[in-house]
Amino acid sequence: MAKLTIEDLKRIKEEVRSTTVLREGGFRAKINIHMGTCGIAAGARKLMSVVLKEIEEKKINDVMVTTSGCAGLCSREPMATVEILGNPPVKYCDLNEERMKEIFAQHVLKGEIVEAYALARGSETTY
Amino acid sequence: MKWAEEIPREEWVRIDQVIHKYRERHGSLIPVLKEVQDICGYLPKKVQHRIAQGLHLPSSQVYGVVSFYTFFTTTPRGKYIIRVCLGTACYVKGSKQILDNLQRELKVGVGGITSDRKFSLEGVRCLGACGLAPVLVIGQETYGMVTPGKAIEIVRSYP
Amino acid sequence: MKTYRTHLMVCAGTGCVSCGSLNLKDHLESELKNRGLSDEVKVVITGCNGFCAEGPIMVVYPEGIFYKKLTPEDVPFLVEEHFLKGRPVEKFLYTGPAVKEKVPLLKDIPFFQHQVLRALRNRGLIDAENIDEYIARDGYAALSKVLSSMTPEEVIHEVKISGLRGRGGAGFPTGLKWEEGRRYDAFPKYIICNGDEGDPGAFMDRSVLEADPHSVLEGMTIGGYALDAHQGHIYVRAEYPLAIHRLNIAIEQAKNYGLLGKDIFGSGFDFDISIYPGAGAFVCGESTALMYSLEGKRGMPRIKPPRSTEAGLWGQPTVLNNVETFANVPAILLNGGEWFASLGTGGSKGTKVFALTGTVSNVGLIEVPMGTTLRTIVYDIGGGIPEKREFKAVQIGGPSGACLPTSLLDIEVDFDSLDEAGAMMGSGGLVVMNDSTCMVDTARFFTDFSVDESCGKCVPCRVGMKVMLNILNRIVEGKGEMEDIERLKRLGQHIKETSHCGLGKTAPNPVLSTIRYFRNEYEAHIQDKQCPALVCVDLIQFRVNPEKCKMCGLCKKACPMEAITWEKKTPADINIEKCIRCRSCIQACKFGAIE
């Protein structure tokens, strides 16, 4: 490996930091994918992949992704909850990969709720 | 103890290799002694002489260093080395009683080796695992939160 | 760079490794793979998290959930519940000693709340074996700043402003030492990192080296630049194999990146570091002794002057600092000396890392601002004394330090206040003792240690300490005389005044401080032939108090010598002939019936 310059050092810092920053707290938004048996059967895993891919591609480091169990509304799975800190969380239902992407772009990045897929405001809290 | 001084031929060869490797390096006595002790398990007089010759040092200096540092030993060690931590944290939690019990159980003193050469018993100064005090180490295995009674059970469990 | 939604930080400090944390990591990884979560959840091995009492420890980010005492059997359930379904598993969460409520988040656990992490700024947050993660946390940024925009004089000036004092024990101002070292115009000069952490009950340096080796390398390189030295040595205890292993990896990675070696960052500055494992001698923590040891000789201190900054290793100017001191350096250069000096007391700036051990609920590694009171450390961070016992003393500074009693609990811990109390910062071991610890025996323990580890060069330490030990042995055997106390004090004072090196000068401290604060215990041993803490075996006989005995038989089970007779519904009895006073029964008895 060639000798590092100061610019290289900064580049490595930015690159790695985007993947480790989640250890330091300080999030702007939280996406919770519901991963009960029903959710997984309905395709929640794919939603997770989409979200992680978006975060990776757009180099976003202030969004936290978590999972939760069944929300009790199995017929409307897969579901996800998006929370912009300081605002009430919004539950989305009947999702697929395309819709998830849309929600990510509109709600998570711009803060505009996608009314079309939204089920309700408010959610159970996790840690 | 005749076996104490016998070093097999192939070990001599390896000892010479170590000496050769460090011959040109300034102040390399301690690393040489370490590597040689890894080969033989201990540092008998014969071996110390050989190192002294090889590194062009007086034997007295080699012996001086060997006897100064606790890491080096001039007596053979047992199959299992039992090390009882006598650091402050372990001491406060009763490691001295553990050592006393083991001495009685194994009928050896601290620094000694059992007559069947199975165990060596040593007291050590702080292994840095104070969170688990009192600590007992046998070979590579660390036992934490040991009681005097449990220590004997542990030792007895070794085949 | 791959993005994971969750990072599992598994502690792999020595404490947790001996509790099986590496095995835990393997189980986690295979279970995550089975569940198809390998692409979403990453397992990271970190250095010592600090809360050693609860090992093996795992912290889950981004939530910051703290799991303790995990076993491989717990893994399948944990993975399914938490990482698949997102439900933290309550039974593995931390429970406070006082309140019985579960505390899920690391930041809410009192042990962590009172701490300020500077030297340990990266602990538990990075993979110690991955230089990129260190860089991501501003690693080597200080070095790049120093090499590109600061003169050596400016570096030294900044360190002086910070007020950083040597963390190895004596507290010599680091900036001054560097200035000294810079003054001598010679080639070559050396810089040495002292990792020969010999104090029993201290493991700060080990944890720093294990958790964040690059911070030490960076600090040394900055020091090298400031002093115009091009070779660094790290002297590490041979008892710390994991620290040596991680240092080797770190040096290798730094060399690959050109952060060690020739022409670092294209600045024209060359610096190299080599590791030197010690061979087990406490006295090698003394700087001149350590240098002799590096030269392959017996580690014996020599007379100063000349100071090492003038003539040290191989007779060349050498600056030696402790591990923790170097770990602080990058942060000082990056954030400025003022920032560092904003914490602490008048004479002692910044923070100090302590190894908190002994009979305290939360054993572990802590970092607190200078000037934090002992009470905060023992009760708020340490969680107080377990098993309903009473606090008796805290031993600070190892064999050079002292036992401080309850009346000094509100002392603000810094270099000067400890000195006043007859103690010493030492390298930072804090051993808490409860009422079952005998102070005379403790003094004897440290004296025995000092006798054992005396290099033998000067008479006061070699002979004087031996005489002190003989007197103490006499006292714990019940053969002491009242004059012995004065003898110990007089002799101790002489040894302090006439010894050659710092070890001899401080070796009588444990005895003198226990006489100063616990004289009554000495008197009890001498006059009443009693050991109030029931430790000194020659002065005690065990017996069962039939009124307290609940006839449970636990003591019989615990006795290794079969000296206890017990049958159902009758109180136990101890056969004094067979009893070896090992205290197993005392520990086993839940009712305090054995006296």
mmCIF file of N, CA and C in Angstrom, chain B residues 26-27 29-31 34 61 64-65 67-72 86-89 91-93 96-97 101 104 125-132 142 147-149 152, chain C residues 18-19 200-201 203 206 237-238 276-281 283-284 293-299 314 357-358 363 431 441 444-446 449 452 560 580 582-584:
data_model
loop_
_atom_site.group_PDB
_atom_site.id
_atom_site.type_symbol
_atom_site.label_atom_id
_atom_site.label_comp_id
_atom_site.label_asym_id
_atom_site.label_seq_id
_atom_site.Cartn_x
_atom_site.Cartn_y
_atom_site.Cartn_z
ATOM 1 N N HIS B 26 22.651 -5.394 19.229
ATOM 2 C CA HIS B 26 23.040 -4.770 20.464
ATOM 3 C C HIS B 26 22.011 -5.083 21.558
ATOM 4 N N GLY B 27 22.456 -5.529 22.724
ATOM 5 C CA GLY B 27 21.546 -5.656 23.858
ATOM 6 C C GLY B 27 20.432 -6.658 23.678
ATOM 7 N N LEU B 29 20.310 -9.787 24.856
ATOM 8 C CA LEU B 29 20.353 -10.915 25.777
ATOM 9 C C LEU B 29 18.967 -11.368 26.238
ATOM 10 N N ILE B 30 18.130 -10.406 26.608
ATOM 11 C CA ILE B 30 16.830 -10.802 27.171
ATOM 12 C C ILE B 30 15.951 -11.512 26.142
ATOM 13 N N PRO B 31 15.828 -10.984 24.916
ATOM 14 C CA PRO B 31 15.059 -11.743 23.913
ATOM 15 C C PRO B 31 15.634 -13.139 23.647
ATOM 16 N N LYS B 34 14.614 -15.423 26.400
ATOM 17 C CA LYS B 34 13.198 -15.748 26.289
ATOM 18 C C LYS B 34 12.967 -16.859 25.273
ATOM 19 N N GLN B 61 27.252 -12.228 33.681
ATOM 20 C CA GLN B 61 26.206 -11.284 33.284
ATOM 21 C C GLN B 61 24.936 -12.024 32.889
ATOM 22 N N GLY B 64 23.391 -13.216 35.970
ATOM 23 C CA GLY B 64 22.845 -12.040 36.659
ATOM 24 C C GLY B 64 21.483 -11.671 36.128
ATOM 25 N N VAL B 65 21.335 -11.695 34.814
ATOM 26 C CA VAL B 65 20.053 -11.335 34.210
ATOM 27 C C VAL B 65 19.006 -12.421 34.474
ATOM 28 N N SER B 67 18.809 -14.499 36.921
ATOM 29 C CA SER B 67 18.333 -14.541 38.307
ATOM 30 C C SER B 67 17.584 -13.273 38.679
ATOM 31 N N PHE B 68 17.734 -12.227 37.886
ATOM 32 C CA PHE B 68 17.094 -10.952 38.235
ATOM 33 C C PHE B 68 15.618 -10.934 37.872
ATOM 34 N N TYR B 69 15.299 -11.477 36.704
ATOM 35 C CA TYR B 69 13.931 -11.372 36.213
ATOM 36 C C TYR B 69 13.111 -12.612 36.565
ATOM 37 N N THR B 70 11.906 -12.369 37.034
ATOM 38 C CA THR B 70 11.076 -13.505 37.458
ATOM 39 C C THR B 70 10.625 -14.368 36.290
ATOM 40 N N PHE B 71 10.694 -13.819 35.096
ATOM 41 C CA PHE B 71 10.242 -14.575 33.942
ATOM 42 C C PHE B 71 11.112 -15.799 33.682
ATOM 43 N N PHE B 72 12.370 -15.716 34.089
ATOM 44 C CA PHE B 72 13.299 -16.805 33.797
ATOM 45 C C PHE B 72 13.372 -17.789 34.957
ATOM 46 N N LEU B 86 -1.417 -13.193 43.072
ATOM 47 C CA LEU B 86 -1.283 -12.592 44.397
ATOM 48 C C LEU B 86 -1.297 -11.071 44.306
ATOM 49 N N GLY B 87 -1.906 -10.569 43.246
ATOM 50 C CA GLY B 87 -2.069 -9.116 43.131
ATOM 51 C C GLY B 87 -2.991 -8.616 44.234
ATOM 52 N N THR B 88 -3.045 -7.314 44.419
ATOM 53 C CA THR B 88 -3.798 -6.761 45.546
ATOM 54 C C THR B 88 -5.259 -7.189 45.525
ATOM 55 N N ALA B 89 -5.883 -7.046 44.362
ATOM 56 C CA ALA B 89 -7.313 -7.331 44.295
ATOM 57 C C ALA B 89 -7.590 -8.786 44.656
ATOM 58 N N TYR B 91 -5.574 -10.716 46.402
ATOM 59 C CA TYR B 91 -5.145 -10.926 47.782
ATOM 60 C C TYR B 91 -6.262 -10.526 48.742
ATOM 61 N N VAL B 92 -6.861 -9.372 48.450
ATOM 62 C CA VAL B 92 -7.946 -8.889 49.295
ATOM 63 C C VAL B 92 -9.111 -9.881 49.284
ATOM 64 N N LYS B 93 -9.276 -10.573 48.178
ATOM 65 C CA LYS B 93 -10.378 -11.536 48.087
ATOM 66 C C LYS B 93 -9.933 -12.952 48.442
ATOM 67 N N LYS B 96 -4.444 -15.784 49.051
ATOM 68 C CA LYS B 96 -3.405 -16.401 49.865
ATOM 69 C C LYS B 96 -3.884 -17.742 50.408
ATOM 70 N N GLN B 97 -5.148 -17.785 50.810
ATOM 71 C CA GLN B 97 -5.691 -19.057 51.301
ATOM 72 C C GLN B 97 -5.719 -20.089 50.184
ATOM 73 N N ASN B 101 -3.806 -23.606 50.461
ATOM 74 C CA ASN B 101 -4.506 -24.869 50.251
ATOM 75 C C ASN B 101 -3.838 -25.715 49.176
ATOM 76 N N ARG B 104 -0.718 -27.378 50.337
ATOM 77 C CA ARG B 104 -1.005 -28.547 51.165
ATOM 78 C C ARG B 104 -1.466 -29.715 50.298
ATOM 79 N N ARG B 125 2.396 -11.919 40.472
ATOM 80 C CA ARG B 125 1.956 -10.581 40.853
ATOM 81 C C ARG B 125 1.029 -10.053 39.792
ATOM 82 N N CYS B 126 -0.218 -10.102 40.063
ATOM 83 C CA CYS B 126 -1.220 -9.474 39.214
ATOM 84 C C CYS B 126 -1.190 -9.910 37.758
ATOM 85 N N LEU B 127 -2.232 -10.612 37.370
ATOM 86 C CA LEU B 127 -2.391 -11.014 35.984
ATOM 87 C C LEU B 127 -3.247 -10.000 35.239
ATOM 88 N N GLY B 128 -3.672 -8.975 35.942
ATOM 89 C CA GLY B 128 -4.463 -7.939 35.294
ATOM 90 C C GLY B 128 -5.904 -8.340 35.054
ATOM 91 N N ALA B 129 -6.332 -9.458 35.626
ATOM 92 C CA ALA B 129 -7.731 -9.863 35.469
ATOM 93 C C ALA B 129 -8.468 -9.595 36.776
ATOM 94 N N CYS B 130 -8.210 -8.424 37.357
ATOM 95 C CA CYS B 130 -8.692 -8.108 38.693
ATOM 96 C C CYS B 130 -10.210 -8.181 38.802
ATOM 97 N N GLY B 131 -10.898 -8.024 37.677
ATOM 98 C CA GLY B 131 -12.347 -8.088 37.697
ATOM 99 C C GLY B 131 -12.866 -9.454 38.088
ATOM 100 N N LEU B 132 -12.022 -10.464 37.960
ATOM 101 C CA LEU B 132 -12.458 -11.834 38.226
ATOM 102 C C LEU B 132 -11.881 -12.365 39.538
ATOM 103 N N THR B 142 -7.886 -19.804 32.391
ATOM 104 C CA THR B 142 -8.049 -18.885 33.513
ATOM 105 C C THR B 142 -9.309 -19.233 34.299
ATOM 106 N N THR B 147 -12.719 -20.152 45.002
ATOM 107 C CA THR B 147 -12.660 -20.231 46.463
ATOM 108 C C THR B 147 -11.577 -21.257 46.815
ATOM 109 N N PRO B 148 -11.089 -21.241 48.066
ATOM 110 C CA PRO B 148 -10.046 -22.212 48.414
ATOM 111 C C PRO B 148 -10.498 -23.650 48.135
ATOM 112 N N GLY B 149 -11.766 -23.941 48.442
ATOM 113 C CA GLY B 149 -12.258 -25.291 48.200
ATOM 114 C C GLY B 149 -12.315 -25.609 46.710
ATOM 115 N N ILE B 152 -9.029 -26.575 44.912
ATOM 116 C CA ILE B 152 -8.596 -27.968 45.026
ATOM 117 C C ILE B 152 -9.371 -28.845 44.056
ATOM 118 N N SER C 18 -11.186 -13.954 29.156
ATOM 119 C CA SER C 18 -11.127 -15.102 30.066
ATOM 120 C C SER C 18 -12.518 -15.572 30.468
ATOM 121 N N CYS C 19 -13.533 -14.760 30.252
ATOM 122 C CA CYS C 19 -14.916 -15.218 30.479
ATOM 123 C C CYS C 19 -15.507 -15.812 29.213
ATOM 124 N N PRO C 200 0.504 -4.262 41.414
ATOM 125 C CA PRO C 200 -0.599 -5.220 41.489
ATOM 126 C C PRO C 200 -1.911 -4.459 41.651
ATOM 127 N N GLY C 201 -2.916 -4.890 40.929
ATOM 128 C CA GLY C 201 -4.213 -4.223 41.030
ATOM 129 C C GLY C 201 -4.357 -3.080 40.059
ATOM 130 N N PHE C 203 -4.451 -2.122 35.888
ATOM 131 C CA PHE C 203 -4.412 -2.652 34.524
ATOM 132 C C PHE C 203 -4.854 -1.609 33.500
ATOM 133 N N ARG C 206 -2.608 -1.725 30.255
ATOM 134 C CA ARG C 206 -2.960 -2.893 29.461
ATOM 135 C C ARG C 206 -4.227 -2.617 28.663
ATOM 136 N N ARG C 237 4.938 -5.314 29.623
ATOM 137 C CA ARG C 237 5.064 -6.499 30.484
ATOM 138 C C ARG C 237 4.821 -7.770 29.676
ATOM 139 N N ALA C 238 5.625 -8.769 29.954
ATOM 140 C CA ALA C 238 5.448 -10.049 29.261
ATOM 141 C C ALA C 238 4.127 -10.702 29.672
ATOM 142 N N TYR C 276 9.166 -4.119 22.933
ATOM 143 C CA TYR C 276 10.105 -4.883 23.717
ATOM 144 C C TYR C 276 9.377 -5.484 24.915
ATOM 145 N N PRO C 277 9.127 -6.797 24.902
ATOM 146 C CA PRO C 277 8.427 -7.387 26.045
ATOM 147 C C PRO C 277 9.346 -7.470 27.259
ATOM 148 N N GLY C 278 8.867 -7.078 28.392
ATOM 149 C CA GLY C 278 9.657 -7.134 29.618
ATOM 150 C C GLY C 278 9.848 -8.573 30.069
ATOM 151 N N ALA C 279 10.564 -8.719 31.168
ATOM 152 C CA ALA C 279 10.847 -10.072 31.626
ATOM 153 C C ALA C 279 10.445 -10.255 33.077
ATOM 154 N N GLY C 280 9.604 -9.367 33.555
ATOM 155 C CA GLY C 280 9.072 -9.559 34.891
ATOM 156 C C GLY C 280 9.960 -9.035 35.997
ATOM 157 N N ALA C 281 10.012 -7.732 36.153
ATOM 158 C CA ALA C 281 10.680 -7.155 37.316
ATOM 159 C C ALA C 281 10.004 -5.825 37.563
ATOM 160 N N VAL C 283 10.786 -3.377 39.368
ATOM 161 C CA VAL C 283 11.654 -2.209 39.410
ATOM 162 C C VAL C 283 11.863 -1.624 38.011
ATOM 163 N N CYS C 284 11.613 -2.411 36.968
ATOM 164 C CA CYS C 284 11.789 -1.907 35.605
ATOM 165 C C CYS C 284 10.767 -0.846 35.236
ATOM 166 N N SER C 293 17.236 -2.391 31.233
ATOM 167 C CA SER C 293 16.607 -3.634 30.805
ATOM 168 C C SER C 293 16.525 -3.694 29.278
ATOM 169 N N LEU C 294 16.218 -2.549 28.658
ATOM 170 C CA LEU C 294 16.175 -2.481 27.197
ATOM 171 C C LEU C 294 17.538 -2.798 26.585
ATOM 172 N N GLU C 295 18.585 -2.474 27.361
ATOM 173 C CA GLU C 295 19.924 -2.748 26.855
ATOM 174 C C GLU C 295 20.339 -4.188 27.109
ATOM 175 N N GLY C 296 19.449 -4.971 27.719
ATOM 176 C CA GLY C 296 19.742 -6.376 27.972
ATOM 177 C C GLY C 296 20.456 -6.621 29.281
ATOM 178 N N LYS C 297 20.378 -5.656 30.180
ATOM 179 C CA LYS C 297 21.063 -5.815 31.459
ATOM 180 C C LYS C 297 20.059 -5.985 32.584
ATOM 181 N N ARG C 298 20.597 -6.196 33.797
ATOM 182 C CA ARG C 298 19.720 -6.211 34.964
ATOM 183 C C ARG C 298 19.108 -4.831 35.111
ATOM 184 N N GLY C 299 17.826 -4.813 35.402
ATOM 185 C CA GLY C 299 17.163 -3.521 35.508
ATOM 186 C C GLY C 299 17.363 -2.903 36.872
ATOM 187 N N TRP C 314 21.295 3.801 25.937
ATOM 188 C CA TRP C 314 22.595 3.775 25.259
ATOM 189 C C TRP C 314 23.325 5.101 25.409
ATOM 190 N N THR C 357 -10.842 -1.960 41.727
ATOM 191 C CA THR C 357 -10.979 -3.383 42.034
ATOM 192 C C THR C 357 -11.180 -3.592 43.528
ATOM 193 N N GLY C 358 -11.147 -4.855 43.921
ATOM 194 C CA GLY C 358 -11.316 -5.185 45.322
ATOM 195 C C GLY C 358 -12.777 -5.434 45.652
ATOM 196 N N VAL C 363 -16.557 -3.702 39.572
ATOM 197 C CA VAL C 363 -15.125 -3.748 39.319
ATOM 198 C C VAL C 363 -14.891 -3.366 37.867
ATOM 199 N N VAL C 431 -7.804 -0.100 44.987
ATOM 200 C CA VAL C 431 -8.332 -1.349 45.511
ATOM 201 C C VAL C 431 -9.166 -1.037 46.747
ATOM 202 N N ASP C 441 -2.111 -6.874 57.902
ATOM 203 C CA ASP C 441 -1.790 -7.897 56.907
ATOM 204 C C ASP C 441 -1.602 -7.263 55.530
ATOM 205 N N ARG C 444 1.683 -5.758 55.425
ATOM 206 C CA ARG C 444 2.654 -6.846 55.304
ATOM 207 C C ARG C 444 2.723 -7.346 53.864
ATOM 208 N N PHE C 445 1.570 -7.441 53.220
ATOM 209 C CA PHE C 445 1.522 -7.896 51.837
ATOM 210 C C PHE C 445 2.351 -6.989 50.928
ATOM 211 N N PHE C 446 2.164 -5.683 51.064
ATOM 212 C CA PHE C 446 2.901 -4.768 50.187
ATOM 213 C C PHE C 446 4.386 -4.749 50.520
ATOM 214 N N PHE C 449 5.906 -7.644 48.990
ATOM 215 C CA PHE C 449 6.058 -7.365 47.565
ATOM 216 C C PHE C 449 7.319 -6.537 47.310
ATOM 217 N N ASP C 452 10.464 -8.482 47.803
ATOM 218 C CA ASP C 452 10.628 -9.393 46.675
ATOM 219 C C ASP C 452 11.164 -8.681 45.448
ATOM 220 N N PRO C 560 -12.801 -27.751 52.763
ATOM 221 C CA PRO C 560 -11.987 -28.683 51.982
ATOM 222 C C PRO C 560 -11.296 -29.729 52.859
ATOM 223 N N ILE C 580 -7.887 -25.462 58.834
ATOM 224 C CA ILE C 580 -6.711 -24.777 58.304
ATOM 225 C C ILE C 580 -6.972 -23.282 58.129
ATOM 226 N N CYS C 582 -9.060 -21.600 56.319
ATOM 227 C CA CYS C 582 -9.059 -21.171 54.912
ATOM 228 C C CYS C 582 -10.224 -20.246 54.621
ATOM 229 N N ARG C 583 -11.153 -20.119 55.555
ATOM 230 C CA ARG C 583 -12.280 -19.183 55.427
ATOM 231 C C ARG C 583 -13.344 -19.620 54.428
ATOM 232 N N SER C 584 -13.216 -20.805 53.889
ATOM 233 C CA SER C 584 -14.250 -21.271 52.958
ATOM 234 C C SER C 584 -15.611 -21.242 53.629
#
